[in-house]
Amino acid sequence: NRIEVIVVDNASADGSVEMMQSEYSDCELIQSGGNIGFGPANNMGAAAALAPVLLFLNQDTEVRSGSLARMLEILEGYPDWGAAGGLVYDSDGEPERSTGSFPTFSNMLLNTVLTHLSVLRPLLGGAANQHWKGYDRTRSVDWVTGAYLWVRKSVFDDLGGFDENIFLYCEDIELCCRIRKLGWACWFFPEAPIVHHRNKAPVPRARKKMFYEYLHYYGRKHCHLPR
């Protein structure tokens, strides 16, 4: 099967555009013209895609051999899956918490508790906002990470793509929420792993503030929280 590779460059300044043009001329390069955010940039790439299934893949990931073909195979066999994600390892070979339940005050509080009390994770890890267990089996979930997110293009187009009011953070949860509301399933499938070489340094305060701002936006939009 033919695979389209579309790279959206959000005004990088590290030579990425020149590298793409010289070494990967068979891939489609889209230059956004500025740092427009995760969701808007991915919407640009999706609009140019012709394939029936979209894969949103972070630039700091490494795909394990056979993973893409396996996920395409499973999606073909389960046409009710509107979105799906596979197992994500970090650079140390440990599974990332890449799926979970839609955020509520209680399950986010539980998430914080489990961060510090690992002894409770086997018992309560499946009830947190980010799941601490269950990465060894195929299962229905509320959301999967946007770093490795498969979506049927027809579903994505019906929804109008990522919410462009979100610059960064929570856009994957928000999209999966709308996918589920349309009646499509969202599944986690462990047999198609990737490696996510994310920065392990502490998240800067400004980015933490951004996360909570967009989390509140999600709550206002889907949980009727006050402004």
Coordinates of N, CA and C in Angstrom, one line a residue:
N1 N 0.8 -1.2 0.0 CA 0.0 0.0 0.0 C 0.9 1.3 0.0
R2 N 0.4 2.3 -0.7 CA 1.1 3.5 -0.8 C 0.9 4.3 0.5
I3 N 1.9 4.9 1.1 CA 1.8 5.7 2.3 C 2.2 7.2 1.9
E4 N 1.3 8.1 2.3 CA 1.7 9.5 2.1 C 2.4 10.0 3.4
V5 N 3.5 10.8 3.2 CA 4.2 11.4 4.3 C 4.1 12.9 4.1
I6 N 3.4 13.6 5.0 CA 3.3 15.0 4.9 C 3.9 15.6 6.2
V7 N 4.8 16.5 6.0 CA 5.5 17.2 7.1 C 5.1 18.6 7.1
V8 N 4.5 19.1 8.2 CA 4.2 20.5 8.4 C 5.2 21.2 9.2
D9 N 5.9 22.2 8.7 CA 6.9 22.9 9.4 C 6.4 24.2 10.0
N10 N 6.4 24.3 11.3 CA 5.9 25.4 12.0 C 7.0 26.5 12.2
A11 N 7.5 27.0 11.1 CA 8.5 28.1 11.1 C 9.8 27.7 11.9
S12 N 10.3 26.5 11.7 CA 11.5 26.1 12.4 C 12.7 26.9 11.9
A13 N 13.7 26.9 12.7 CA 14.9 27.7 12.4 C 16.2 26.9 12.5
D14 N 16.0 25.6 12.4 CA 17.2 24.7 12.7 C 17.6 23.9 11.4
G15 N 17.2 24.4 10.3 CA 17.6 23.7 9.0 C 16.7 22.6 8.6
S16 N 15.5 22.4 9.3 CA 14.7 21.2 9.0 C 14.1 21.3 7.6
V17 N 13.7 22.5 7.2 CA 13.1 22.7 5.8 C 14.2 22.3 4.8
E18 N 15.4 22.8 4.9 CA 16.4 22.5 3.9 C 16.7 21.0 3.9
M19 N 16.8 20.4 5.1 CA 17.0 19.0 5.1 C 15.9 18.2 4.4
M20 N 14.6 18.6 4.7 CA 13.5 17.9 4.0 C 13.6 18.0 2.5
Q21 N 13.9 19.2 2.1 CA 14.0 19.5 0.6 C 15.1 18.7 -0.1
S22 N 16.2 18.5 0.6 CA 17.4 17.9 0.0 C 17.4 16.3 0.2
E23 N 16.8 15.9 1.3 CA 16.9 14.4 1.6 C 15.6 13.7 1.5
Y24 N 14.5 14.4 1.6 CA 13.2 13.7 1.5 C 12.3 14.4 0.6
S25 N 12.7 14.5 -0.7 CA 12.0 15.3 -1.7 C 10.7 14.5 -2.1
D26 N 10.6 13.2 -1.7 CA 9.4 12.4 -2.1 C 8.3 12.7 -1.0
C27 N 8.6 13.3 0.1 CA 7.6 13.7 1.1 C 7.0 15.1 0.8
E28 N 5.8 15.3 1.1 CA 5.2 16.6 0.9 C 5.5 17.5 2.1
L29 N 6.1 18.7 1.8 CA 6.4 19.6 2.8 C 5.5 20.8 2.8
I30 N 4.9 21.1 3.9 CA 4.0 22.3 4.0 C 4.6 23.2 5.1
Q31 N 4.8 24.5 4.7 CA 5.4 25.5 5.6 C 4.2 26.4 6.1
S32 N 4.0 26.4 7.4 CA 2.8 27.1 7.9 C 3.0 28.6 7.9
G33 N 4.3 29.1 7.9 CA 4.5 30.5 7.8 C 4.7 31.1 9.2
G34 N 4.5 30.3 10.3 CA 4.6 30.8 11.6 C 4.3 29.7 12.6
N35 N 4.6 29.9 13.8 CA 4.3 28.8 14.8 C 2.8 29.0 15.2
I36 N 2.0 28.2 14.5 CA 0.6 28.4 14.6 C -0.1 27.4 15.6
G37 N 0.7 26.5 16.2 CA 0.2 25.6 17.2 C 0.1 24.2 16.6
F38 N 0.0 23.2 17.5 CA -0.1 21.8 17.2 C -1.3 21.5 16.3
G39 N -2.5 21.8 16.8 CA -3.7 21.5 16.1 C -3.8 22.1 14.8
P40 N -3.7 23.4 14.7 CA -3.8 24.1 13.4 C -2.8 23.6 12.4
A41 N -1.6 23.3 12.8 CA -0.6 22.8 11.8 C -1.0 21.4 11.4
N42 N -1.5 20.5 12.3 CA -1.9 19.2 11.8 C -3.1 19.3 11.0
N43 N -4.0 20.2 11.2 CA -5.1 20.4 10.3 C -4.7 20.7 8.9
M44 N -3.6 21.5 8.7 CA -3.1 21.8 7.4 C -2.6 20.6 6.7
G45 N -1.9 19.7 7.5 CA -1.4 18.5 6.9 C -2.6 17.5 6.5
A46 N -3.6 17.4 7.4 CA -4.7 16.6 7.1 C -5.5 17.0 5.9
A47 N -5.6 18.3 5.7 CA -6.3 18.9 4.5 C -5.7 18.5 3.2
A48 N -4.3 18.3 3.3 CA -3.6 17.9 2.0 C -3.6 16.4 1.8
A49 N -4.0 15.6 2.8 CA -3.9 14.1 2.7 C -5.1 13.6 1.9
L50 N -4.8 12.5 1.2 CA -5.7 11.8 0.4 C -6.1 10.4 0.9
A51 N -5.2 9.9 1.9 CA -5.4 8.6 2.4 C -6.7 8.5 3.3
P52 N -7.3 7.3 3.4 CA -8.5 7.2 4.2 C -8.2 7.2 5.7
V53 N -7.0 6.9 6.1 CA -6.6 6.9 7.5 C -5.4 7.9 7.7
L54 N -5.6 8.7 8.8 CA -4.5 9.6 9.1 C -3.7 9.2 10.3
L55 N -2.4 9.4 10.3 CA -1.6 9.2 11.5 C -0.9 10.5 11.8
F56 N -1.2 11.0 13.0 CA -0.5 12.2 13.5 C 0.6 11.7 14.4
L57 N 1.8 12.1 14.0 CA 3.0 11.5 14.6 C 4.0 12.7 14.9
N58 N 4.4 12.8 16.2 CA 5.3 13.8 16.6 C 6.7 13.6 15.9
Q59 N 7.4 14.8 15.8 CA 8.7 14.7 15.2 C 9.7 14.1 16.1
D60 N 9.4 14.0 17.4 CA 10.4 13.4 18.3 C 10.1 11.9 18.6
T61 N 9.6 11.2 17.6 CA 9.3 9.8 17.7 C 10.1 8.9 16.8
E62 N 10.1 7.6 17.1 CA 10.8 6.6 16.3 C 9.9 5.4 16.2
V63 N 9.5 5.1 15.0 CA 8.5 4.0 14.8 C 9.2 2.7 14.7
R64 N 8.7 1.8 15.5 CA 9.2 0.4 15.5 C 8.9 -0.3 14.2
S65 N 9.7 -1.2 13.7 CA 9.5 -1.9 12.5 C 8.2 -2.7 12.5
G66 N 7.4 -2.5 11.5 CA 6.1 -3.3 11.4 C 4.9 -2.6 12.1
S67 N 5.2 -1.6 12.9 CA 4.1 -1.0 13.7 C 3.0 -0.4 12.8
L68 N 3.4 0.4 11.8 CA 2.4 1.1 11.0 C 1.5 0.1 10.2
A69 N 2.2 -0.9 9.6 CA 1.4 -1.9 8.9 C 0.5 -2.7 9.8
R70 N 0.9 -3.0 11.0 CA 0.1 -3.7 12.0 C -1.2 -2.9 12.4
M71 N -1.0 -1.6 12.6 CA -2.1 -0.7 13.0 C -3.1 -0.6 11.8
L72 N -2.6 -0.4 10.6 CA -3.4 -0.3 9.5 C -4.3 -1.6 9.3
E73 N -3.6 -2.7 9.6 CA -4.3 -4.0 9.5 C -5.4 -4.1 10.5
I74 N -5.2 -3.7 11.7 CA -6.2 -3.8 12.8 C -7.3 -2.8 12.5
L75 N -7.0 -1.6 12.0 CA -8.1 -0.6 11.7 C -9.0 -1.1 10.6
E76 N -8.4 -1.8 9.6 CA -9.2 -2.4 8.6 C -10.1 -3.5 9.1
G77 N -9.7 -4.2 10.1 CA -10.5 -5.2 10.7 C -11.6 -4.8 11.6
Y78 N -11.4 -3.5 12.1 CA -12.4 -3.0 13.1 C -12.9 -1.6 12.6
P79 N -13.9 -1.6 11.7 CA -14.3 -0.4 11.0 C -15.0 0.6 12.0
D80 N -15.4 0.1 13.2 CA -16.0 1.0 14.2 C -15.0 1.8 15.0
W81 N -13.7 1.5 14.8 CA -12.7 2.3 15.5 C -12.6 3.7 14.7
G82 N -12.9 4.8 15.4 CA -12.7 6.1 14.7 C -11.4 6.6 15.0
A83 N -10.8 6.2 16.2 CA -9.5 6.7 16.5 C -8.8 5.6 17.3
A84 N -7.5 5.6 17.3 CA -6.7 4.5 17.9 C -5.3 5.0 18.2
G85 N -4.7 4.3 19.2 CA -3.3 4.6 19.5 C -2.6 3.3 19.9
G86 N -1.3 3.3 19.8 CA -0.5 2.2 20.1 C 0.4 2.4 21.3
L87 N 1.1 1.4 21.7 CA 2.0 1.5 22.8 C 3.2 2.5 22.5
V88 N 3.4 3.4 23.5 CA 4.4 4.4 23.4 C 5.5 4.2 24.5
Y89 N 6.7 4.0 24.1 CA 7.8 3.8 25.0 C 8.6 5.1 25.1
D90 N 9.1 5.4 26.2 CA 10.0 6.6 26.3 C 11.4 6.2 26.0
S91 N 12.4 7.1 26.0 CA 13.8 6.8 25.6 C 14.4 5.7 26.5
D92 N 13.9 5.5 27.7 CA 14.5 4.5 28.6 C 13.8 3.1 28.4
G93 N 12.9 3.0 27.5 CA 12.2 1.8 27.2 C 11.0 1.5 28.2
E94 N 10.6 2.5 28.9 CA 9.4 2.4 29.8 C 8.2 2.9 29.1
P95 N 7.0 2.2 29.3 CA 5.8 2.7 28.6 C 5.4 4.1 29.2
E96 N 5.0 4.9 28.2 CA 4.5 6.2 28.6 C 3.0 6.1 28.9
R97 N 2.5 7.0 29.8 CA 1.0 7.0 30.0 C 0.4 7.8 28.9
S98 N 0.1 7.1 27.8 CA -0.3 7.7 26.6 C -1.8 7.6 26.3
T99 N -2.6 7.2 27.3 CA -4.0 7.1 27.1 C -4.7 7.2 28.5
G100 N -6.0 7.4 28.5 CA -6.6 7.6 29.8 C -8.1 7.9 29.7
S101 N -8.7 8.4 30.7 CA -10.1 8.8 30.8 C -10.2 10.3 30.7
F102 N -11.4 10.7 30.2 CA -11.6 12.1 30.1 C -11.5 12.8 31.4
P103 N -10.8 14.0 31.4 CA -10.5 14.6 32.7 C -11.7 15.1 33.5
T104 N -11.7 14.8 34.8 CA -12.6 15.3 35.8 C -11.8 15.8 37.0
F105 N -12.3 16.5 37.9 CA -11.6 17.0 39.0 C -11.1 15.7 39.8
S106 N -11.9 14.7 40.0 CA -11.6 13.6 40.8 C -10.5 12.7 40.2
N107 N -10.6 12.5 38.9 CA -9.6 11.6 38.3 C -8.3 12.3 38.1
M108 N -8.3 13.6 38.0 CA -7.0 14.4 37.9 C -6.3 14.4 39.3
L109 N -7.2 14.5 40.3 CA -6.6 14.5 41.7 C -6.0 13.1 42.0
L110 N -6.7 12.0 41.5 CA -6.2 10.7 41.7 C -4.9 10.5 40.9
N111 N -4.8 11.2 39.7 CA -3.6 11.1 39.0 C -2.4 11.7 39.8
T112 N -2.6 12.8 40.5 CA -1.6 13.4 41.3 C -1.2 12.5 42.4
V113 N -2.2 11.9 43.1 CA -1.9 11.0 44.2 C -1.0 9.8 43.7
L114 N -1.4 9.2 42.6 CA -0.7 8.0 42.1 C 0.7 8.4 41.6
T115 N 1.0 9.7 41.3 CA 2.3 10.1 40.9 C 3.3 9.9 42.1
H116 N 2.8 10.0 43.3 CA 3.6 10.0 44.5 C 3.4 8.7 45.3
L117 N 2.3 7.9 45.1 CA 2.1 6.7 45.8 C 2.0 5.5 44.8
S118 N 3.1 5.0 44.4 CA 3.2 4.0 43.4 C 2.5 2.7 43.8
V119 N 2.4 2.5 45.1 CA 1.8 1.2 45.6 C 0.4 1.1 45.3
L120 N -0.3 2.3 45.0 CA -1.7 2.3 44.7 C -2.0 2.1 43.2
R121 N -1.0 2.2 42.4 CA -1.2 2.2 40.9 C -1.8 0.9 40.4
P122 N -1.4 -0.3 40.9 CA -2.0 -1.5 40.4 C -3.5 -1.6 40.7
L123 N -3.9 -1.0 41.8 CA -5.4 -1.0 42.2 C -6.2 0.1 41.5
L124 N -5.7 1.3 41.5 CA -6.5 2.5 41.0 C -6.0 3.1 39.7
G125 N -4.9 2.5 39.1 CA -4.3 3.1 37.9 C -5.2 3.2 36.7
G126 N -6.2 2.4 36.6 CA -7.1 2.5 35.5 C -8.2 3.6 35.6
A127 N -8.3 4.2 36.8 CA -9.3 5.2 37.0 C -8.8 6.6 36.9
A128 N -7.5 6.8 36.8 CA -7.0 8.2 36.7 C -7.2 8.8 35.3
N129 N -6.9 10.1 35.3 CA -7.0 10.8 34.0 C -6.0 10.2 33.0
Q130 N -4.8 10.0 33.4 CA -3.8 9.3 32.6 C -3.7 7.9 33.2
H131 N -3.9 6.8 32.4 CA -3.9 5.5 33.0 C -2.5 5.0 33.3
W132 N -2.4 4.4 34.5 CA -1.1 3.9 34.9 C -1.0 2.4 34.6
K133 N -2.0 1.8 34.1 CA -1.9 0.3 33.8 C -2.8 0.0 32.6
G134 N -2.7 -1.2 32.2 CA -3.5 -1.7 31.0 C -2.8 -1.6 29.7
Y135 N -1.5 -1.3 29.7 CA -0.8 -1.1 28.4 C -0.3 -2.4 27.8
D136 N -0.7 -3.5 28.4 CA -0.4 -4.8 27.9 C -1.6 -5.5 27.1
R137 N -2.7 -4.7 27.0 CA -3.9 -5.4 26.3 C -4.6 -4.3 25.5
T138 N -5.3 -4.9 24.5 CA -6.2 -4.0 23.7 C -7.5 -3.7 24.5
R139 N -7.8 -2.4 24.5 CA -9.0 -2.0 25.3 C -9.6 -0.7 24.8
S140 N -10.8 -0.5 25.1 CA -11.5 0.8 24.7 C -11.1 1.8 25.7
V141 N -10.8 3.0 25.2 CA -10.3 4.1 26.1 C -11.0 5.4 25.7
D142 N -10.9 6.4 26.5 CA -11.5 7.7 26.2 C -10.7 8.5 25.2
W143 N -9.3 8.5 25.4 CA -8.5 9.2 24.5 C -7.1 8.6 24.4
V144 N -6.4 8.9 23.3 CA -5.0 8.5 23.1 C -4.2 9.7 22.8
T145 N -2.9 9.6 23.0 CA -2.1 10.8 22.9 C -1.9 11.3 21.4
G146 N -1.9 12.6 21.2 CA -1.7 13.2 19.9 C -0.3 12.9 19.3
A147 N 0.6 12.5 20.2 CA 2.0 12.2 19.7 C 1.9 11.0 18.7
Y148 N 0.9 10.1 18.8 CA 0.8 8.9 18.0 C -0.7 8.6 17.9
L149 N -1.4 9.3 17.1 CA -2.8 9.3 17.0 C -3.3 8.9 15.6
W150 N -4.0 7.8 15.5 CA -4.6 7.4 14.3 C -6.1 7.8 14.3
V151 N -6.5 8.4 13.1 CA -7.9 8.8 13.0 C -8.4 8.5 11.6
R152 N -9.6 8.0 11.4 CA -10.1 7.9 10.1 C -10.4 9.3 9.5
K153 N -9.9 9.5 8.2 CA -10.0 10.8 7.7 C -11.5 11.3 7.5
S154 N -12.4 10.4 7.2 CA -13.8 10.8 7.1 C -14.3 11.4 8.4
V155 N -13.9 10.7 9.5 CA -14.3 11.2 10.9 C -13.7 12.5 11.2
F156 N -12.4 12.6 10.9 CA -11.6 13.9 11.2 C -12.3 15.0 10.4
D157 N -12.6 14.8 9.1 CA -13.2 15.8 8.3 C -14.6 16.2 8.8
D158 N -15.4 15.2 9.2 CA -16.7 15.5 9.7 C -16.7 16.4 10.9
L159 N -15.6 16.3 11.7 CA -15.5 17.1 12.9 C -14.8 18.4 12.7
G160 N -14.3 18.6 11.5 CA -13.6 19.8 11.3 C -12.2 19.9 11.8
G161 N -11.6 18.7 12.2 CA -10.3 18.5 12.7 C -10.1 19.0 14.1
F162 N -8.8 19.3 14.4 CA -8.5 19.7 15.8 C -9.1 21.1 16.0
D163 N -9.5 21.4 17.2 CA -10.1 22.7 17.6 C -8.9 23.7 17.6
E164 N -9.0 24.7 16.7 CA -7.9 25.6 16.5 C -7.9 26.7 17.5
N165 N -8.8 26.7 18.5 CA -8.7 27.6 19.6 C -7.7 27.1 20.6
I166 N -7.2 25.9 20.4 CA -6.2 25.3 21.3 C -4.8 25.3 20.6
F167 N -3.9 26.0 21.2 CA -2.6 26.1 20.6 C -1.7 24.9 20.9
L168 N -1.8 24.4 22.1 CA -1.0 23.3 22.5 C -1.6 22.7 23.9
Y169 N -1.6 21.4 24.0 CA -2.1 20.7 25.2 C -3.6 20.5 25.1
C170 N -4.1 19.3 25.4 CA -5.5 18.9 25.5 C -6.2 18.8 24.1
E171 N -5.5 19.2 23.0 CA -6.2 19.1 21.7 C -6.5 17.6 21.4
D172 N -5.7 16.7 21.8 CA -5.9 15.3 21.5 C -7.1 14.8 22.3
I173 N -7.2 15.2 23.6 CA -8.3 14.8 24.4 C -9.6 15.4 23.9
E174 N -9.5 16.6 23.5 CA -10.7 17.3 23.0 C -11.2 16.7 21.7
L175 N -10.3 16.3 20.8 CA -10.7 15.7 19.6 C -11.3 14.3 19.8
C176 N -10.7 13.5 20.7 CA -11.2 12.2 21.0 C -12.6 12.3 21.7
C177 N -12.8 13.3 22.5 CA -14.1 13.5 23.1 C -15.2 13.7 22.0
R178 N -14.9 14.5 21.0 CA -15.9 14.7 19.9 C -16.0 13.5 19.1
I179 N -15.0 12.7 18.9 CA -15.1 11.5 18.1 C -16.0 10.5 18.9
R180 N -15.8 10.4 20.2 CA -16.7 9.5 21.0 C -18.1 10.0 20.9
K181 N -18.4 11.3 21.0 CA -19.7 11.8 20.9 C -20.4 11.5 19.6
L182 N -19.6 11.4 18.6 CA -20.2 11.0 17.3 C -20.6 9.5 17.2
G183 N -20.2 8.8 18.2 CA -20.6 7.4 18.3 C -19.4 6.4 17.8
W184 N -18.3 7.0 17.5 CA -17.1 6.2 17.1 C -16.4 5.7 18.4
A185 N -15.7 4.6 18.2 CA -14.9 4.0 19.3 C -13.5 4.6 19.2
C186 N -12.8 4.6 20.4 CA -11.4 5.0 20.5 C -10.7 3.8 21.3
W187 N -9.7 3.2 20.7 CA -9.1 2.1 21.2 C -7.6 2.2 21.4
F188 N -7.1 1.5 22.4 CA -5.7 1.4 22.6 C -5.3 0.0 22.1
F189 N -4.2 -0.1 21.3 CA -3.7 -1.4 20.7 C -2.2 -1.5 21.0
P190 N -1.8 -2.4 21.8 CA -0.4 -2.5 22.2 C 0.6 -3.0 21.3
E191 N 0.1 -3.7 20.2 CA 1.1 -4.4 19.3 C 1.6 -3.5 18.2
A192 N 1.6 -2.2 18.3 CA 2.1 -1.4 17.2 C 2.9 -0.2 17.9
P193 N 4.0 -0.5 18.6 CA 4.7 0.4 19.4 C 5.6 1.4 18.6
I194 N 5.8 2.6 19.3 CA 6.8 3.6 18.9 C 7.6 4.0 20.1
V195 N 8.7 4.7 19.8 CA 9.5 5.3 20.9 C 9.3 6.8 20.8
H196 N 9.1 7.5 22.0 CA 8.9 8.9 22.1 C 10.1 9.5 22.8
H197 N 10.9 10.2 22.1 CA 12.1 10.7 22.7 C 11.8 12.1 23.2
R198 N 10.9 12.2 24.1 CA 10.5 13.5 24.6 C 11.5 14.1 25.6
N199 N 11.5 15.4 25.8 CA 12.4 16.0 26.8 C 12.0 15.7 28.2
K200 N 13.0 15.1 28.9 CA 12.6 14.7 30.3 C 12.9 15.8 31.3
A201 N 13.3 17.0 30.9 CA 13.5 18.1 31.8 C 12.1 18.6 32.3
P202 N 12.1 19.2 33.5 CA 10.8 19.8 34.1 C 10.2 20.7 33.1
V203 N 8.8 20.7 33.1 CA 8.1 21.5 32.2 C 8.1 23.0 32.7
P204 N 8.5 24.0 31.8 CA 8.6 25.4 32.3 C 7.2 25.8 32.8
R205 N 7.2 26.8 33.8 CA 6.0 27.3 34.4 C 5.0 27.8 33.3
A206 N 5.6 28.5 32.3 CA 4.7 29.1 31.3 C 3.9 28.0 30.6
R207 N 4.5 26.9 30.3 CA 3.9 25.8 29.6 C 2.9 25.1 30.5
K208 N 3.2 25.0 31.8 CA 2.3 24.4 32.7 C 1.0 25.3 32.8
K209 N 1.2 26.6 32.8 CA 0.1 27.5 32.8 C -0.8 27.3 31.6
M210 N -0.1 27.1 30.4 CA -0.8 26.9 29.2 C -1.7 25.6 29.2
F211 N -1.1 24.6 29.8 CA -1.8 23.3 30.0 C -3.1 23.5 30.7
Y212 N -3.1 24.2 31.8 CA -4.3 24.4 32.7 C -5.3 25.4 32.0
E213 N -4.8 26.3 31.2 CA -5.7 27.2 30.5 C -6.5 26.4 29.5
Y214 N -5.9 25.5 28.7 CA -6.6 24.8 27.7 C -7.4 23.6 28.4
L215 N -7.0 23.1 29.5 CA -7.8 22.2 30.2 C -9.1 22.8 30.7
H216 N -9.0 24.1 31.1 CA -10.2 24.8 31.5 C -11.1 25.1 30.3
Y217 N -10.4 25.4 29.2 CA -11.2 25.5 27.9 C -12.0 24.3 27.6
Y218 N -11.3 23.1 27.7 CA -12.0 21.8 27.5 C -13.2 21.7 28.4
G219 N -12.9 22.0 29.7 CA -14.0 21.9 30.7 C -15.2 22.8 30.3
R220 N -14.9 24.0 29.9 CA -16.0 24.9 29.5 C -16.8 24.4 28.3
K221 N -16.1 23.8 27.4 CA -16.7 23.3 26.2 C -17.5 22.0 26.3
H222 N -16.9 21.1 27.1 CA -17.6 19.8 27.2 C -18.2 19.4 28.5
C223 N -17.8 20.2 29.5 CA -18.3 19.8 30.9 C -19.1 21.0 31.5
H224 N -19.4 22.0 30.7 CA -20.2 23.2 31.1 C -19.6 23.8 32.4
L225 N -18.3 23.9 32.5 CA -17.7 24.7 33.6 C -17.9 26.1 33.3
P226 N -18.0 26.9 34.4 CA -18.1 28.4 34.2 C -16.8 29.0 33.8
R227 N -16.8 30.1 33.2 CA -15.6 30.8 32.7 C -14.8 31.4 33.9

